CSV table of C-alpha atoms in Angstrom, one decimal:
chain,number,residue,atom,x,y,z
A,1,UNK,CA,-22.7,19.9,-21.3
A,2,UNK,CA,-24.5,17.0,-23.0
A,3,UNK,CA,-27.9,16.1,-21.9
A,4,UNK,CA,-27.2,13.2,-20.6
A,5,UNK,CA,-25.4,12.7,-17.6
A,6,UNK,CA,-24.4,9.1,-18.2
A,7,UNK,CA,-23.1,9.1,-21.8
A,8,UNK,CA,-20.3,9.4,-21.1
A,9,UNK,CA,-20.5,6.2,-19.0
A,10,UNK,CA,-21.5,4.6,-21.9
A,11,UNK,CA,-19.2,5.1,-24.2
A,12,UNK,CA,-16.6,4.3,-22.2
A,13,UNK,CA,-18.0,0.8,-21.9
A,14,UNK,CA,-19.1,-2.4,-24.3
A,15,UNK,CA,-21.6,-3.9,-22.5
A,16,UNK,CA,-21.3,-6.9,-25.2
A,17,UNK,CA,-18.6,-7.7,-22.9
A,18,UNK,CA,-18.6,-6.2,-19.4
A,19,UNK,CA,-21.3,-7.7,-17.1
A,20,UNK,CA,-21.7,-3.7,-15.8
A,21,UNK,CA,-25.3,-2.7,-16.0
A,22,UNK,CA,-25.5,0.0,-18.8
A,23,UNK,CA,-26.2,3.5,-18.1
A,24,UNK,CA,-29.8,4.4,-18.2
A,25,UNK,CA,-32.1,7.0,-16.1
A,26,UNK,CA,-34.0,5.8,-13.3
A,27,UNK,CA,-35.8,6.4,-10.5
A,28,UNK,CA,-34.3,6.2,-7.2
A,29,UNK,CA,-34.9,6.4,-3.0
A,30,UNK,CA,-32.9,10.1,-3.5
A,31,UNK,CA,-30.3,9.2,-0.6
A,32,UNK,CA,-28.6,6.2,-1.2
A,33,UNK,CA,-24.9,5.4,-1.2
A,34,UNK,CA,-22.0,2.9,-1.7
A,35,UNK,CA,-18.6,2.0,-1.6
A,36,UNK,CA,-17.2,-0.5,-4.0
A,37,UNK,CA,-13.7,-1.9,-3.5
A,38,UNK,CA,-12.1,-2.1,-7.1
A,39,UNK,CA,-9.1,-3.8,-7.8
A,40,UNK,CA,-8.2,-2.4,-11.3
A,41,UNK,CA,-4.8,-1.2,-12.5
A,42,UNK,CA,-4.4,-0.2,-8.9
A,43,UNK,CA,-6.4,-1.2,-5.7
A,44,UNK,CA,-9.0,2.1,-4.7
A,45,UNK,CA,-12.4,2.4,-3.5
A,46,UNK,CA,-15.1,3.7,-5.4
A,47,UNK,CA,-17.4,6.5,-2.9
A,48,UNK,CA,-21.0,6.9,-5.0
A,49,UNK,CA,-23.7,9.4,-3.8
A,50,UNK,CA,-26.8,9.3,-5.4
A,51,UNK,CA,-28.0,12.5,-6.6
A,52,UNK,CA,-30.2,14.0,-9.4
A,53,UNK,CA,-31.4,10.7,-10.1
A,54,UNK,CA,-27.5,9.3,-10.4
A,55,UNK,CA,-24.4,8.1,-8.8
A,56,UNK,CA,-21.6,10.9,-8.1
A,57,UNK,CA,-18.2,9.1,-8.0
A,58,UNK,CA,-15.1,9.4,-6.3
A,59,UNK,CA,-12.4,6.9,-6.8
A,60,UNK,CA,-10.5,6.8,-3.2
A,61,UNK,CA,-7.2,5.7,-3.9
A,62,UNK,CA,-5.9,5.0,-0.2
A,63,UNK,CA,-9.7,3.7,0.7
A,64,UNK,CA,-11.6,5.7,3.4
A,65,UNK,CA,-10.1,6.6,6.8
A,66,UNK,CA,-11.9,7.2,10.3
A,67,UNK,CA,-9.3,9.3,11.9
A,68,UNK,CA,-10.2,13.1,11.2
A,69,UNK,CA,-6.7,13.8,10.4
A,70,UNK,CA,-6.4,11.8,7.5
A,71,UNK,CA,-7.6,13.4,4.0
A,72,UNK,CA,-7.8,10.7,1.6
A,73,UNK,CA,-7.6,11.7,-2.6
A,74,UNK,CA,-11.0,10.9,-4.0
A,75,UNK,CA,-10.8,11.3,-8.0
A,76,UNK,CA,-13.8,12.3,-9.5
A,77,UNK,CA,-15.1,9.9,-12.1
A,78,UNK,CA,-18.1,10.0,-14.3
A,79,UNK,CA,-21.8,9.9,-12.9
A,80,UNK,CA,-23.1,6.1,-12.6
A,81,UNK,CA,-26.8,4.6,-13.3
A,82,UNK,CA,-28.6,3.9,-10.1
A,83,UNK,CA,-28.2,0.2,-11.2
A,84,UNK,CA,-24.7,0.1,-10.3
A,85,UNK,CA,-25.2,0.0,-6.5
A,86,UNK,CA,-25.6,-3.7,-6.3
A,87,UNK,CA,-23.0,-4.4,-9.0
A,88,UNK,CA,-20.6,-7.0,-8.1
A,89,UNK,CA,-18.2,-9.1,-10.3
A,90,UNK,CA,-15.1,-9.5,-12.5
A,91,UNK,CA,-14.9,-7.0,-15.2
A,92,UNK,CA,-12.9,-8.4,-18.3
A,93,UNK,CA,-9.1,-7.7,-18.4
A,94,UNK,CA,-9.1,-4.8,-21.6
A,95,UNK,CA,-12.4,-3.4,-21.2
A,96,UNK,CA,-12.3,0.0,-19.3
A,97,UNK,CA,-11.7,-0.6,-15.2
A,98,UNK,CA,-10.9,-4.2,-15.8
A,99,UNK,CA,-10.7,-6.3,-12.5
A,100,UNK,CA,-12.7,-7.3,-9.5
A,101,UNK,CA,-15.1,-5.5,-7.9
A,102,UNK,CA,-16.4,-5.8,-4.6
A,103,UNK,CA,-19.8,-4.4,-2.7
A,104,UNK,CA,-17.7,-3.1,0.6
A,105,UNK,CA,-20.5,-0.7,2.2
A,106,UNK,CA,-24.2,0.8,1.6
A,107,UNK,CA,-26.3,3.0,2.9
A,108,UNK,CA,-27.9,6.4,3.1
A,109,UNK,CA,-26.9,9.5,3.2
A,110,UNK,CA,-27.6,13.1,4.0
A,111,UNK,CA,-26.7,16.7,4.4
A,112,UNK,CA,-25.9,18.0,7.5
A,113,UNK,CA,-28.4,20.7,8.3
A,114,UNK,CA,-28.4,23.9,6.7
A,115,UNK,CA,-26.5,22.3,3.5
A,116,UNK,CA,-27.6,20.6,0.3
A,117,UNK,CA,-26.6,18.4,-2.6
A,118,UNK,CA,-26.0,21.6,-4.5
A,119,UNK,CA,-23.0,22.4,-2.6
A,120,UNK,CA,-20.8,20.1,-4.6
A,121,UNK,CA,-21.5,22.6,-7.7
A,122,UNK,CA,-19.5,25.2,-5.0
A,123,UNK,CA,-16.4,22.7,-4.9
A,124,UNK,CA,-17.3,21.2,-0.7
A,125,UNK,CA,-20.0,19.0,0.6
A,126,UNK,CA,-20.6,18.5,4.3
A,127,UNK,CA,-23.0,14.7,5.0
A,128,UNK,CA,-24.0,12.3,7.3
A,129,UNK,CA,-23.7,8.6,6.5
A,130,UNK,CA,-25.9,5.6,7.4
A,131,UNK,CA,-23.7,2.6,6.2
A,132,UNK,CA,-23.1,-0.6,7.5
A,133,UNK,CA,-19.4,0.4,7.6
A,134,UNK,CA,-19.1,4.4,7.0
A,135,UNK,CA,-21.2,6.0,10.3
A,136,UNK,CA,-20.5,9.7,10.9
A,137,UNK,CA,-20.0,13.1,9.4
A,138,UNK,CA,-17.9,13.4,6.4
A,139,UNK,CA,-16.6,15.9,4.0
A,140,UNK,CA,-15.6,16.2,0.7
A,141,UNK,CA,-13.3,19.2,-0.6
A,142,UNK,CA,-12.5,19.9,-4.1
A,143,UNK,CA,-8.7,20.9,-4.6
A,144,UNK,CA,-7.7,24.0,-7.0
A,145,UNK,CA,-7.6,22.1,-10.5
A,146,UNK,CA,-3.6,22.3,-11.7
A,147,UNK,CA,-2.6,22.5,-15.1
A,148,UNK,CA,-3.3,19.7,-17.8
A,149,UNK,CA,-5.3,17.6,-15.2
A,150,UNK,CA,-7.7,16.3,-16.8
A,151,UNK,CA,-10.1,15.0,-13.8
A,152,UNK,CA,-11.1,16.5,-11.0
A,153,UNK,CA,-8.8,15.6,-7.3
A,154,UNK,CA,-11.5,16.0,-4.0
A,155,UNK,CA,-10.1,15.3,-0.8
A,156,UNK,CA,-12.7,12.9,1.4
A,157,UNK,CA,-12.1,13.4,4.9
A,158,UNK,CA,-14.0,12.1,8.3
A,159,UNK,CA,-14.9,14.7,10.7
A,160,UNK,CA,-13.9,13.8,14.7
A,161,UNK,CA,-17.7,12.6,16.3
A,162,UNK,CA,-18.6,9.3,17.7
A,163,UNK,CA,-18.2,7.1,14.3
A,164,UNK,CA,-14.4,8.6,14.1
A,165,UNK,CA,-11.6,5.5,14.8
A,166,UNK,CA,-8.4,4.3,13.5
A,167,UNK,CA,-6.6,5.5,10.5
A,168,UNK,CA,-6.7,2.2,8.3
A,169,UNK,CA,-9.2,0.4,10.3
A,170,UNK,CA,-12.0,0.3,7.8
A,171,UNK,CA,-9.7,-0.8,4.7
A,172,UNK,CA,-7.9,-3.2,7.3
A,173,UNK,CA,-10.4,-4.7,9.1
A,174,UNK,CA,-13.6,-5.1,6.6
A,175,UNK,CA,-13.0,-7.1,4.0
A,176,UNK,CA,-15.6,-8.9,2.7
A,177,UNK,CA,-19.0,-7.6,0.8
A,178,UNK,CA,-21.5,-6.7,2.5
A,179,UNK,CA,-23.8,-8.6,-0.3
A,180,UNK,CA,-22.2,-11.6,-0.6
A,181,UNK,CA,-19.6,-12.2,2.2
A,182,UNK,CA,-17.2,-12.8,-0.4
A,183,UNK,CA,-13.5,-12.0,0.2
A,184,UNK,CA,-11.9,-10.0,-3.6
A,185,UNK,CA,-10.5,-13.6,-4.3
A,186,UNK,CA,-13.7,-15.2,-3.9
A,187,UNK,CA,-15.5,-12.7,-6.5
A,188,UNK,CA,-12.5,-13.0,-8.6
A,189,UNK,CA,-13.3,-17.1,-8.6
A,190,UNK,CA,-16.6,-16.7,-9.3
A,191,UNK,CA,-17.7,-18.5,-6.3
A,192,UNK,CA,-20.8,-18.8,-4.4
A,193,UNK,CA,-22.1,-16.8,-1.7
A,194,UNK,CA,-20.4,-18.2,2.0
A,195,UNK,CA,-23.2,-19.9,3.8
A,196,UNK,CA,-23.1,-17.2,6.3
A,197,UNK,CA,-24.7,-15.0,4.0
A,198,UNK,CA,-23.7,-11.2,4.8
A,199,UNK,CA,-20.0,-10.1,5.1
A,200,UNK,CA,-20.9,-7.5,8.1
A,201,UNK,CA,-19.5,-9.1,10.7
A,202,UNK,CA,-16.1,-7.1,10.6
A,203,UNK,CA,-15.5,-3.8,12.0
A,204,UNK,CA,-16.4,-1.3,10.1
A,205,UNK,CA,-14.8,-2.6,6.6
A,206,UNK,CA,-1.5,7.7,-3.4
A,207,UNK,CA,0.0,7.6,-6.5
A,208,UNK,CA,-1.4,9.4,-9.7
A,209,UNK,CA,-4.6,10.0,-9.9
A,210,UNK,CA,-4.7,9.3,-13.8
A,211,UNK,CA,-3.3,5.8,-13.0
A,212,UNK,CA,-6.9,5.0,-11.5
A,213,UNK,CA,-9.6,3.5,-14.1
A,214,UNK,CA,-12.3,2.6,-12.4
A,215,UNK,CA,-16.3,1.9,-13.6
């Protein structure tokens, strides 16, 4: 295991070309997380918890769900730099995860009580979000790796409380960034922020997993 947790972030990217902030170690608030909506080869949602002074990522292919019955694939991607919560923008067509991304949620996060951070390590982790759109208990379950896969396929699932709600509502419904207020068309267009400032207004918000390239 190299040293580094974001080299390999790094080399998957030339930041002589991609406006993506390159990977270096910083200090963070310990707690933070985000969603960003990413319309590469295929349309997916990329879940980030930060931990041990990084992002862990999950690329959502289905985006999240509130209905406790749904379990949604979340690929595992490489750890992101802290900078990359607030990225939002076009990344070039031929650089890796090429296409538009969108800021769709942020907030904090935590264990529920008796749990840590450390029990990703053990393949499960059991939180509490604090978004704008994501409320609630989650949980995220690693599934037994299969032959030749080369990433690891988590199953993100929302646990039935008071946040719980429609099956596609989020993905639906919410669809505009919560930074900007910019629709994935208006990002891709490079245009300004809407005068109404914040896109929180709304409610709330398969295939191969190797078909998803994501930042």
């Amino acid at each position: 295991m190299t040293d580094d947790p974001l080299a390999l972030y790094n080399s998957k990217r030339n930041f002589t070309k991609t406006a993506e902030p390159a990977g270096t170690l910083a200090p963070g608030n310990g707690n933070s997380f985000m969603v960003q909506k990413h319309d590469a080869t295929r349309l997916h949602w990329d879940f980030r918890l930060e931990i041990d002074g990084v992002l862990k990522s999950w690329a959502v292919t289905r985006g999240p769900s509130l209905d406790p019955n749904e379990k949604r694939l979340a690929v595992r991607t490489e750890d992101h730099p802290l900078s990359y919560a607030t990225f939002e923008g076009t990344i070039p067509a031929g650089e890796y995860g090429g296409g538009t991304v969108m800021l769709w949620d942020r907030g904090t996060w935590s264990p529920i009580k008796g749990k840590s951070a450390k029990d990703l390590d053990k393949g499960h982790l059991h939180f509490v979000l604090d978004g704008e759109r994501m409320k609630g208990e989650w949980l995220l379950i690693r599934l037994k790796p299969r032959a030749k896969e080369k990433r690891e396929n988590w199953l993100l699932r929302k646990i039935d409380d008071a946040a719980a709600g429609g099956t596609d509502t989020l993905v639906e419904e919410a669809l505009t960034s919560v930074s900007t207020g910019r629709t994935m068309v208006e990002i891709e267009e490079g245009k300004s922020s809407p005068a109404r400032g914040r896109g929180t207004s709304e409610a709330g918000g398969g295939g191969d997993p190797q078909e998803y390239r994501q930042p």
